[in-house]
Amino acid sequence: MSLSWLSLIISFILSSASISGRKLDTPTLSLHREHNLRDSKHAVSASVANDYETFFFNQTLDHFNYRPESYTAFKQRYLINSNYWGGANYSAPIFVYLGAESPIDGEPTTIGFLTDNAAQFKALLVYIEHRYYGESIPLGMTLKGALEDANIRGYFSSAQALADYAAIIMHVKQKLKARYSPVIVVGASYGGMLASWFRLKYPHVALGALASSAPILYYDRITPQDAYHWVITKDFKEASETCYQTIRDSWSEIDRVAHKPDGLSNLNKMFKTCKPLESVDELKGYLKSLYWRAAQYDDPPIYPVTMICNGIDGANTIENGILGKIFAGIVAYDGNSTCYVNPSTDVSQTSLGWSWQKCSEMVMPIGITNNSMFQPHPFILSDFIDECNSSYGVMPQLHWVTTYYGGYDIELILRRFGSNIIFSNGLRDPWSSAGVLKNISNSIIAVYTEKGSHCLDLYSEMQTDPNWLVMQRKTEVKIIKGWIAEYYADLLAFKQ
């Protein structure tokens, strides 16, 4: 039996690998909503991109060793918007967005929280691209080429990425003579994990961190493997009990139809597949991906889970029964199209890069048990190890994240050790099941909303935003203002 696994793919199309003839289904972690329900409305004006100047930093390939090759430099991209900055003379703050598992190009027009609040803070805005993504790939290689080289891909890790961020931040501060400008790092999803870890590892560089939808507790079995799918099930069940039950019953019905003569051919017709199904797992994978996306990005005012359930519950299907209802849910979400399942897609940098990251250190044991509306599909460690050995010839570092960054007994450990971190979450987001949802101390704060979705707080403000979302952002701004005010008081005392 195979496993459910994490892969951060912006395309939100199911990425899969074969183990023992079966498919590995992979929920997404990206902050980006490719569906037109959200991004077209919440993207910052494209003109904002013109406010950013692009720079390239001569980054060290290996920050932690002193072999000759460690000193090899590569060009790492970062962007700066100085339109709002109060300047070094006033020690005005610097907001740094930590790029994650995708090119940095779209982030200035996606992360509206920074541009919405930069003026009141008089903040400099900096966006740093994660190594091995976008234009920040060592030795001028393609990502595919870098991943095929066992020596080069060995420098592709979160620890190296955090050191990159520190080096660039210190370079920018030195270049602008902004020694006393406080730095706030911001990250979303995997980037949110990086932001929280950066504050813990580099407190002398960053005064504080806003970590949005960061599932830092999904490592080393701290969180039950089925937590992600349990939240999806809860979302659908709350939207409609009959919808939930229809989805739950649909998997066995799909199997029943598939095992009939011409079963796959009939499923092709029922679901208007873009190309013929090679196995029933392709259809199931598409449907699981649809439900994952809807729950993870269950944004107001549309609420995609409700949209799908309205389609399922409202379907008048006599001929195809349950499967006709399921198809109606697909159409309700994706609109009218010539085909739905198995569309042609390009392999993204994100899916390529995360395939390596999950096999080296980002080992999140996510599976499906009986505790959801999905068919059981548990995490099987031996299968995962076989996949990584087959793909890269490496043994996954199963315990490295909790060893290097922590995670166990986080409330006890960080109470005295850490400070100035906001963990923000929306409880409709399945990843919130592995997020920090309790205040750990007076300055490590959990800010969450019952109806929020994945990284929603970092998107730009809209007039239609519900009050709970407005208040979530205001709370985050208030906390950050408090950190900076305390810092300025300390700075004043230090200089006297």
Coordinates of C-alpha atoms in Angstrom, one line a residue:
M1 CA 0.0 0.0 0.0
S2 CA 1.3 3.5 -0.9
L3 CA 1.2 6.8 0.9
S4 CA -0.1 10.3 0.8
W5 CA 2.7 12.8 0.7
L6 CA 3.5 16.4 0.6
S7 CA 4.6 18.2 -2.7
L8 CA 4.5 21.9 -3.0
I9 CA 3.1 22.4 -6.6
I10 CA 1.8 25.8 -7.6
S11 CA -0.1 24.3 -10.5
F12 CA -2.2 22.4 -8.0
I13 CA -2.4 19.5 -10.4
L14 CA -1.7 16.2 -8.8
S15 CA 1.9 15.2 -9.0
S16 CA 2.5 11.5 -8.6
A17 CA 5.3 8.9 -8.5
S18 CA 5.0 5.2 -8.9
I19 CA 5.7 2.7 -6.1
S20 CA 4.8 -0.9 -6.6
G21 CA 2.5 0.1 -9.5
R22 CA 0.4 2.5 -7.5
K23 CA 0.3 6.3 -7.2
L24 CA 1.5 8.6 -4.5
D25 CA -1.1 11.4 -4.1
T26 CA 0.3 14.7 -2.9
P27 CA -1.5 17.6 -1.3
T28 CA -0.2 21.0 -2.1
L29 CA 1.3 23.5 0.3
S30 CA 1.8 26.6 -1.9
L31 CA 0.2 30.0 -0.9
H32 CA -0.8 30.6 -4.6
R33 CA -4.4 30.2 -5.7
E34 CA -4.3 29.4 -9.4
H35 CA -8.1 29.2 -9.5
N36 CA -9.7 32.4 -10.7
L37 CA -12.0 32.6 -7.6
R38 CA -9.3 34.4 -5.7
D39 CA -6.1 35.5 -7.4
S40 CA -7.6 37.7 -10.0
K41 CA -9.4 39.7 -7.3
H42 CA -6.8 39.7 -4.5
A43 CA -3.6 40.2 -6.6
V44 CA -2.0 43.6 -5.9
S45 CA -2.1 45.9 -8.9
A46 CA 0.4 44.9 -11.5
S47 CA 1.8 48.4 -11.4
V48 CA 3.2 47.5 -8.0
A49 CA 5.8 45.3 -9.7
N50 CA 7.2 48.4 -11.3
D51 CA 8.1 49.7 -7.9
Y52 CA 10.6 47.0 -7.3
E53 CA 14.2 47.1 -8.4
T54 CA 15.9 43.7 -9.1
F55 CA 19.4 42.9 -7.6
F56 CA 21.6 39.9 -7.7
F57 CA 23.8 39.0 -4.7
N58 CA 27.0 37.0 -5.0
Q59 CA 25.9 34.2 -2.7
T60 CA 28.2 31.6 -1.2
L61 CA 27.3 28.1 -2.3
D62 CA 28.1 26.4 1.0
H63 CA 27.9 28.4 4.2
F64 CA 28.9 25.6 6.5
N65 CA 32.1 24.1 5.1
Y66 CA 35.5 25.4 4.0
R67 CA 36.4 23.1 1.1
P68 CA 37.5 24.9 -2.1
E69 CA 34.1 24.3 -3.8
S70 CA 32.3 25.8 -0.8
Y71 CA 33.5 29.2 -1.8
T72 CA 31.8 29.0 -5.2
A73 CA 29.5 31.9 -5.7
F74 CA 26.2 32.1 -7.5
K75 CA 23.8 34.9 -8.4
Q76 CA 20.8 35.1 -6.0
R77 CA 18.0 37.4 -6.9
Y78 CA 16.3 39.8 -4.6
L79 CA 13.9 42.7 -5.1
I80 CA 13.6 46.0 -3.2
N81 CA 10.8 48.6 -3.0
S82 CA 12.0 51.7 -1.3
N83 CA 9.0 53.9 -2.0
Y84 CA 7.7 53.8 1.5
W85 CA 11.0 53.7 3.5
G86 CA 11.6 56.3 6.1
G87 CA 15.4 55.9 5.7
A88 CA 18.4 54.8 7.7
N89 CA 18.6 58.1 9.6
Y90 CA 15.3 57.2 11.3
S91 CA 16.1 53.5 11.7
A92 CA 13.0 52.8 9.7
P93 CA 12.1 49.1 9.6
I94 CA 12.8 46.6 6.9
F95 CA 10.2 44.0 6.0
V96 CA 11.7 41.0 4.3
Y97 CA 9.6 38.4 2.5
L98 CA 11.4 35.0 2.5
G99 CA 10.8 33.3 -0.8
A100 CA 9.9 29.7 -0.8
E101 CA 9.4 26.9 -3.3
S102 CA 8.8 29.0 -6.4
P103 CA 10.3 31.9 -8.4
I104 CA 10.0 35.3 -6.7
D105 CA 8.6 37.1 -9.7
G106 CA 4.9 37.0 -8.7
E107 CA 5.3 37.6 -5.0
P108 CA 5.2 41.5 -5.0
T109 CA 1.8 41.3 -6.7
T110 CA 0.6 38.5 -4.5
I111 CA 1.7 39.4 -0.9
G112 CA -0.5 42.4 -0.5
F113 CA -0.1 42.5 3.3
L114 CA 3.3 44.1 2.9
T115 CA 2.4 46.8 0.4
D116 CA -0.9 47.5 2.3
N117 CA 1.0 48.2 5.5
A118 CA 4.4 49.5 4.3
A119 CA 3.4 53.2 4.4
Q120 CA 2.3 53.2 8.0
F121 CA 5.5 51.5 9.1
K122 CA 7.6 53.6 6.7
A123 CA 9.2 50.2 5.8
L124 CA 11.6 49.1 3.1
L125 CA 10.3 46.0 1.3
V126 CA 12.7 43.2 0.3
Y127 CA 11.8 40.0 -1.4
I128 CA 14.5 37.3 -1.5
E129 CA 14.3 34.3 -3.8
H130 CA 15.0 30.8 -2.3
R131 CA 18.1 29.1 -3.7
Y132 CA 17.5 26.7 -6.5
Y133 CA 14.3 28.4 -7.6
G134 CA 13.6 31.1 -10.2
E135 CA 16.9 32.7 -11.3
S136 CA 18.8 31.7 -8.2
I137 CA 20.2 28.4 -9.3
P138 CA 23.9 27.7 -8.7
L139 CA 26.5 27.6 -11.5
G140 CA 24.0 28.9 -14.1
M141 CA 22.4 25.5 -14.3
T142 CA 18.8 24.6 -14.9
L143 CA 17.0 23.2 -11.8
K144 CA 16.6 19.9 -13.6
G145 CA 20.4 19.8 -14.3
A146 CA 21.2 20.8 -10.7
L147 CA 19.0 18.0 -9.3
E148 CA 20.6 15.4 -11.6
D149 CA 24.1 16.3 -10.2
A150 CA 24.5 14.5 -6.8
N151 CA 27.1 17.0 -5.7
I152 CA 25.3 20.2 -6.6
R153 CA 21.9 19.2 -5.2
G154 CA 23.5 18.5 -1.9
Y155 CA 23.7 22.3 -1.3
F156 CA 19.9 22.5 -1.7
S157 CA 18.6 22.7 1.9
S158 CA 16.6 24.9 4.3
A159 CA 19.6 25.6 6.5
Q160 CA 21.6 26.9 3.5
A161 CA 18.5 29.0 2.4
L162 CA 18.3 30.6 5.9
A163 CA 22.0 31.4 5.8
D164 CA 21.4 33.0 2.3
Y165 CA 18.6 35.2 3.7
A166 CA 20.9 36.3 6.6
A167 CA 23.7 37.2 4.2
I168 CA 21.5 39.2 1.9
I169 CA 19.8 41.0 4.8
M170 CA 23.1 42.0 6.3
H171 CA 24.4 43.1 2.9
V172 CA 21.3 45.3 2.3
K173 CA 21.6 46.9 5.7
Q174 CA 25.3 47.6 5.2
K175 CA 24.7 48.9 1.7
L176 CA 22.0 51.3 3.0
K177 CA 23.9 52.2 6.2
A178 CA 20.8 50.9 8.0
R179 CA 22.6 49.2 10.9
Y180 CA 19.8 50.0 13.4
S181 CA 16.8 49.4 11.2
P182 CA 14.8 46.5 12.7
V183 CA 14.0 43.6 10.4
I184 CA 10.7 41.8 10.3
V185 CA 10.7 38.6 8.2
V186 CA 7.5 37.3 6.7
G187 CA 6.8 34.0 5.1
A188 CA 3.8 31.9 3.8
S189 CA 3.3 28.2 4.0
Y190 CA 6.8 26.6 3.6
G191 CA 8.1 30.1 3.7
G192 CA 6.2 30.6 7.0
M193 CA 8.1 27.7 8.4
L194 CA 11.3 29.4 7.2
A195 CA 10.3 32.7 8.8
S196 CA 9.7 31.2 12.2
W197 CA 12.9 29.2 12.0
F198 CA 14.9 32.2 10.9
R199 CA 13.8 34.2 14.0
L200 CA 15.0 31.3 16.1
K201 CA 18.3 30.8 14.3
Y202 CA 19.1 34.4 13.5
P203 CA 17.6 36.6 16.3
H204 CA 20.4 39.1 15.8
V205 CA 19.3 39.6 12.2
A206 CA 15.5 39.6 12.5
L207 CA 13.6 41.3 15.3
G208 CA 10.5 39.3 14.6
A209 CA 8.7 37.0 12.2
L210 CA 5.2 36.6 10.8
A211 CA 4.7 32.9 9.9
S212 CA 1.5 32.5 8.0
S213 CA 0.0 29.0 7.7
A214 CA 3.2 27.3 8.7
P215 CA 2.7 23.6 9.6
I216 CA 5.8 23.2 11.6
L217 CA 4.4 20.4 13.7
Y218 CA 3.8 18.0 10.8
Y219 CA 7.3 16.5 11.2
D220 CA 8.5 13.4 13.0
R221 CA 4.9 12.3 13.8
I222 CA 4.2 15.2 16.2
T223 CA 0.8 15.5 14.4
P224 CA -1.3 12.5 13.5
Q225 CA -0.7 11.5 9.9
D226 CA -4.4 11.9 9.0
A227 CA -4.9 15.4 10.5
Y228 CA -4.8 17.1 7.1
H229 CA -7.6 15.0 5.7
W230 CA -9.6 15.1 8.9
V231 CA -9.8 18.9 8.5
I232 CA -10.9 18.6 4.8
T233 CA -13.6 16.1 6.0
K234 CA -14.8 18.5 8.7
D235 CA -15.0 21.4 6.1
F236 CA -17.2 19.4 3.8
K237 CA -19.3 18.0 6.5
E238 CA -20.0 21.4 8.0
A239 CA -20.9 22.7 4.5
S240 CA -23.3 19.8 3.9
E241 CA -23.9 16.5 5.5
T242 CA -25.4 15.0 2.3
C243 CA -22.4 16.3 0.2
Y244 CA -20.0 14.8 2.6
Q245 CA -21.8 11.4 2.5
T246 CA -22.0 11.5 -1.3
I247 CA -18.2 12.0 -1.6
R248 CA -17.6 9.3 1.0
D249 CA -19.7 6.9 -1.0
S250 CA -18.3 7.9 -4.4
W251 CA -15.0 6.0 -4.1
S252 CA -16.5 2.6 -3.9
E253 CA -18.9 3.5 -6.8
I254 CA -15.9 4.6 -8.9
D255 CA -14.3 1.2 -8.2
R256 CA -17.5 -0.6 -9.1
V257 CA -17.9 1.1 -12.4
A258 CA -14.2 0.8 -13.2
H259 CA -14.3 -3.0 -12.8
K260 CA -17.1 -3.4 -15.3
P261 CA -16.4 -4.2 -19.0
D262 CA -15.5 -0.9 -20.6
G263 CA -15.4 0.6 -17.1
L264 CA -12.6 3.1 -17.7
S265 CA -14.2 4.1 -21.0
N266 CA -17.5 4.9 -19.3
L267 CA -15.7 6.9 -16.6
N268 CA -14.0 8.9 -19.4
K269 CA -17.4 9.9 -20.7
M270 CA -19.0 10.6 -17.3
F271 CA -16.1 12.9 -16.2
K272 CA -15.2 14.3 -19.7
T273 CA -11.5 13.4 -19.3
C274 CA -9.0 15.3 -21.4
K275 CA -7.3 12.0 -22.3
P276 CA -8.3 8.4 -21.7
L277 CA -7.7 7.2 -18.1
E278 CA -5.0 4.6 -17.8
S279 CA -6.2 3.6 -14.3
V280 CA -8.9 4.4 -11.9
D281 CA -6.3 6.0 -9.6
E282 CA -6.0 8.9 -12.0
L283 CA -9.6 9.8 -11.6
K284 CA -9.4 9.4 -7.8
G285 CA -6.3 11.5 -7.7
Y286 CA -8.0 14.3 -9.6
L287 CA -10.9 14.3 -7.3
K288 CA -8.8 14.2 -4.1
S289 CA -6.8 17.2 -5.5
L290 CA -10.0 19.1 -6.2
Y291 CA -11.2 18.6 -2.6
W292 CA -7.8 19.4 -1.2
R293 CA -7.7 22.7 -3.1
A294 CA -11.2 23.6 -2.2
A295 CA -10.7 23.1 1.5
Q296 CA -7.2 24.6 1.7
Y297 CA -8.2 27.7 -0.2
D298 CA -11.8 28.0 1.1
D299 CA -11.7 31.8 0.7
P300 CA -14.5 34.2 1.3
P301 CA -16.8 35.3 -0.2
I302 CA -17.0 32.3 -2.6
Y303 CA -16.1 29.5 -0.2
P304 CA -15.2 26.8 -2.8
V305 CA -16.2 23.9 -0.5
T306 CA -19.7 25.3 -0.4
M307 CA -19.6 25.8 -4.1
I308 CA -18.8 22.2 -4.8
C309 CA -21.4 20.9 -2.3
N310 CA -24.0 23.1 -3.9
G311 CA -23.2 21.5 -7.2
I312 CA -23.3 18.0 -5.7
D313 CA -26.5 18.5 -3.7
G314 CA -28.3 20.3 -6.5
A315 CA -27.5 17.9 -9.2
N316 CA -30.5 16.3 -10.9
T317 CA -28.8 13.1 -12.1
I318 CA -30.8 10.0 -12.8
E319 CA -28.6 8.3 -15.3
N320 CA -25.2 8.4 -13.5
G321 CA -26.4 8.5 -9.9
I322 CA -23.7 9.3 -7.3
L323 CA -21.0 9.9 -10.0
G324 CA -23.3 12.3 -11.8
K325 CA -23.5 14.3 -8.6
I326 CA -19.7 14.2 -8.2
F327 CA -19.3 15.5 -11.7
A328 CA -21.8 18.3 -11.0
G329 CA -19.5 19.3 -8.1
I330 CA -16.5 19.5 -10.5
V331 CA -18.4 21.7 -12.9
A332 CA -19.6 23.9 -10.1
Y333 CA -16.0 24.6 -9.1
D334 CA -14.2 24.7 -12.4
G335 CA -17.0 26.0 -14.6
N336 CA -17.9 24.8 -18.1
S337 CA -14.9 23.2 -19.9
T338 CA -14.3 20.9 -22.8
C339 CA -12.6 18.5 -20.4
Y340 CA -11.6 18.2 -16.8
V341 CA -9.5 15.2 -15.8
N342 CA -5.9 14.6 -17.1
P343 CA -5.2 18.0 -18.6
S344 CA -1.8 18.5 -20.1
T345 CA 0.5 20.3 -17.7
D346 CA 4.2 21.4 -17.6
V347 CA 6.4 20.2 -14.8
S348 CA 7.0 23.3 -12.6
Q349 CA 10.2 24.2 -10.7
T350 CA 8.1 23.8 -7.6
S351 CA 7.3 20.1 -8.2
L352 CA 10.9 19.4 -9.2
G353 CA 12.5 21.2 -6.3
W354 CA 10.1 19.9 -3.6
S355 CA 10.6 16.4 -4.8
W356 CA 14.2 16.7 -3.7
Q357 CA 13.4 18.7 -0.5
K358 CA 10.9 16.1 0.7
C359 CA 13.4 13.3 0.1
S360 CA 16.3 15.0 1.9
E361 CA 14.8 16.7 5.0
M362 CA 11.2 17.9 4.7
V363 CA 9.8 14.5 5.7
M364 CA 6.2 15.1 6.6
P365 CA 4.3 11.8 7.2
I366 CA 0.9 12.5 5.8
G367 CA -1.6 9.7 5.2
I368 CA -5.2 8.8 5.1
T369 CA -6.8 6.6 7.7
N370 CA -10.4 5.6 8.3
N371 CA -11.0 9.0 9.9
S372 CA -12.0 10.9 6.8
M373 CA -14.3 11.0 3.8
F374 CA -11.5 9.5 1.6
Q375 CA -10.5 5.9 1.1
P376 CA -7.7 4.8 3.5
H377 CA -4.3 5.5 2.1
P378 CA -1.9 5.5 5.0
F379 CA 1.7 6.7 5.1
I380 CA 4.1 3.8 4.7
L381 CA 7.6 4.7 5.6
S382 CA 9.3 1.9 3.7
D383 CA 7.5 3.0 0.5
F384 CA 8.6 6.5 1.0
I385 CA 12.2 5.5 1.6
D386 CA 12.1 3.3 -1.5
E387 CA 10.8 6.3 -3.6
C388 CA 13.7 8.5 -2.4
N389 CA 16.3 5.9 -2.9
S390 CA 15.0 5.2 -6.4
S391 CA 14.8 8.9 -7.3
Y392 CA 18.0 10.3 -5.7
G393 CA 19.9 7.5 -4.0
V394 CA 19.4 9.1 -0.6
M395 CA 18.0 8.1 2.7
P396 CA 15.5 10.7 3.9
Q397 CA 16.6 12.5 7.1
L398 CA 13.5 11.5 9.0
H399 CA 14.3 13.4 12.3
W400 CA 16.4 16.3 11.0
V401 CA 13.8 19.0 11.1
T402 CA 12.9 18.4 14.7
T403 CA 16.6 18.0 15.6
Y404 CA 17.8 21.2 13.9
Y405 CA 14.7 23.4 14.4
G406 CA 12.8 21.8 17.2
G407 CA 9.1 20.9 17.4
Y408 CA 8.5 18.5 20.2
D409 CA 7.2 20.1 23.4
I410 CA 7.2 23.4 21.6
E411 CA 5.1 25.2 24.2
L412 CA 7.7 24.2 26.9
I413 CA 10.8 24.9 24.9
L414 CA 10.0 28.1 23.2
R415 CA 8.4 29.7 26.3
R416 CA 11.8 30.7 27.5
F417 CA 13.9 30.3 24.4
G418 CA 12.0 32.1 21.6
S419 CA 10.3 35.5 21.2
N420 CA 8.6 37.7 18.6
I421 CA 6.9 35.2 16.4
I422 CA 3.3 35.4 15.1
F423 CA 1.9 32.1 13.9
S424 CA -1.2 32.9 11.9
N425 CA -3.7 30.3 10.6
G426 CA -7.1 29.8 9.3
L427 CA -8.9 26.7 10.6
R428 CA -10.5 25.8 7.3
D429 CA -7.0 25.2 6.0
P430 CA -6.0 21.5 6.4
W431 CA -2.4 22.6 7.2
S432 CA -3.6 24.4 10.3
S433 CA -3.9 21.0 11.9
A434 CA -0.1 21.1 12.2
G435 CA 0.2 24.8 13.0
V436 CA 0.8 26.6 16.3
L437 CA -2.7 27.4 17.6
K438 CA -1.9 28.4 21.2
N439 CA 0.0 31.4 22.6
I440 CA 3.4 30.1 23.8
S441 CA 4.4 33.3 25.6
N442 CA 3.7 37.0 25.6
S443 CA 5.5 37.4 22.3
I444 CA 5.1 34.1 20.6
I445 CA 1.5 34.5 19.6
A446 CA -1.1 32.4 17.8
V447 CA -3.5 34.4 15.7
Y448 CA -6.1 32.3 13.9
T449 CA -9.6 32.6 12.5
E450 CA -12.3 29.9 12.4
K451 CA -13.2 30.6 8.8
G452 CA -9.8 31.5 7.5
S453 CA -7.9 29.6 4.7
H454 CA -4.3 29.0 3.7
C455 CA -2.2 32.2 4.0
L456 CA -5.3 34.3 3.5
D457 CA -4.0 37.0 5.9
L458 CA -1.1 37.8 3.6
Y459 CA -3.3 38.6 0.6
S460 CA -4.2 42.2 -0.2
E461 CA -7.1 43.9 1.5
M462 CA -10.5 43.9 -0.3
Q463 CA -13.7 45.9 0.5
T464 CA -15.6 42.6 0.7
D465 CA -13.3 41.1 3.3
P466 CA -15.2 39.8 6.3
N467 CA -14.7 41.5 9.7
W468 CA -12.8 38.5 11.1
L469 CA -10.2 38.7 8.4
V470 CA -9.9 42.5 8.8
M471 CA -9.4 42.0 12.6
Q472 CA -6.8 39.2 12.0
R473 CA -4.6 41.5 10.0
K474 CA -5.1 44.4 12.4
T475 CA -4.0 42.1 15.3
E476 CA -0.9 41.1 13.4
V477 CA 0.0 44.8 12.6
K478 CA -0.6 45.8 16.2
I479 CA 1.8 43.0 17.5
I480 CA 4.5 44.0 15.0
K481 CA 4.1 47.7 16.0
G482 CA 4.6 46.6 19.6
W483 CA 7.8 44.8 18.8
I484 CA 9.2 47.8 16.9
A485 CA 8.2 50.2 19.7
E486 CA 10.0 48.1 22.3
Y487 CA 13.0 47.9 20.0
Y488 CA 13.1 51.7 19.5
A489 CA 12.9 52.2 23.3
D490 CA 15.8 49.8 23.8
L491 CA 17.8 51.5 21.0
L492 CA 17.3 54.9 22.6
A493 CA 18.5 53.6 25.9
F494 CA 21.5 51.9 24.2
K495 CA 22.6 55.0 22.5
Q496 CA 22.4 57.2 25.6

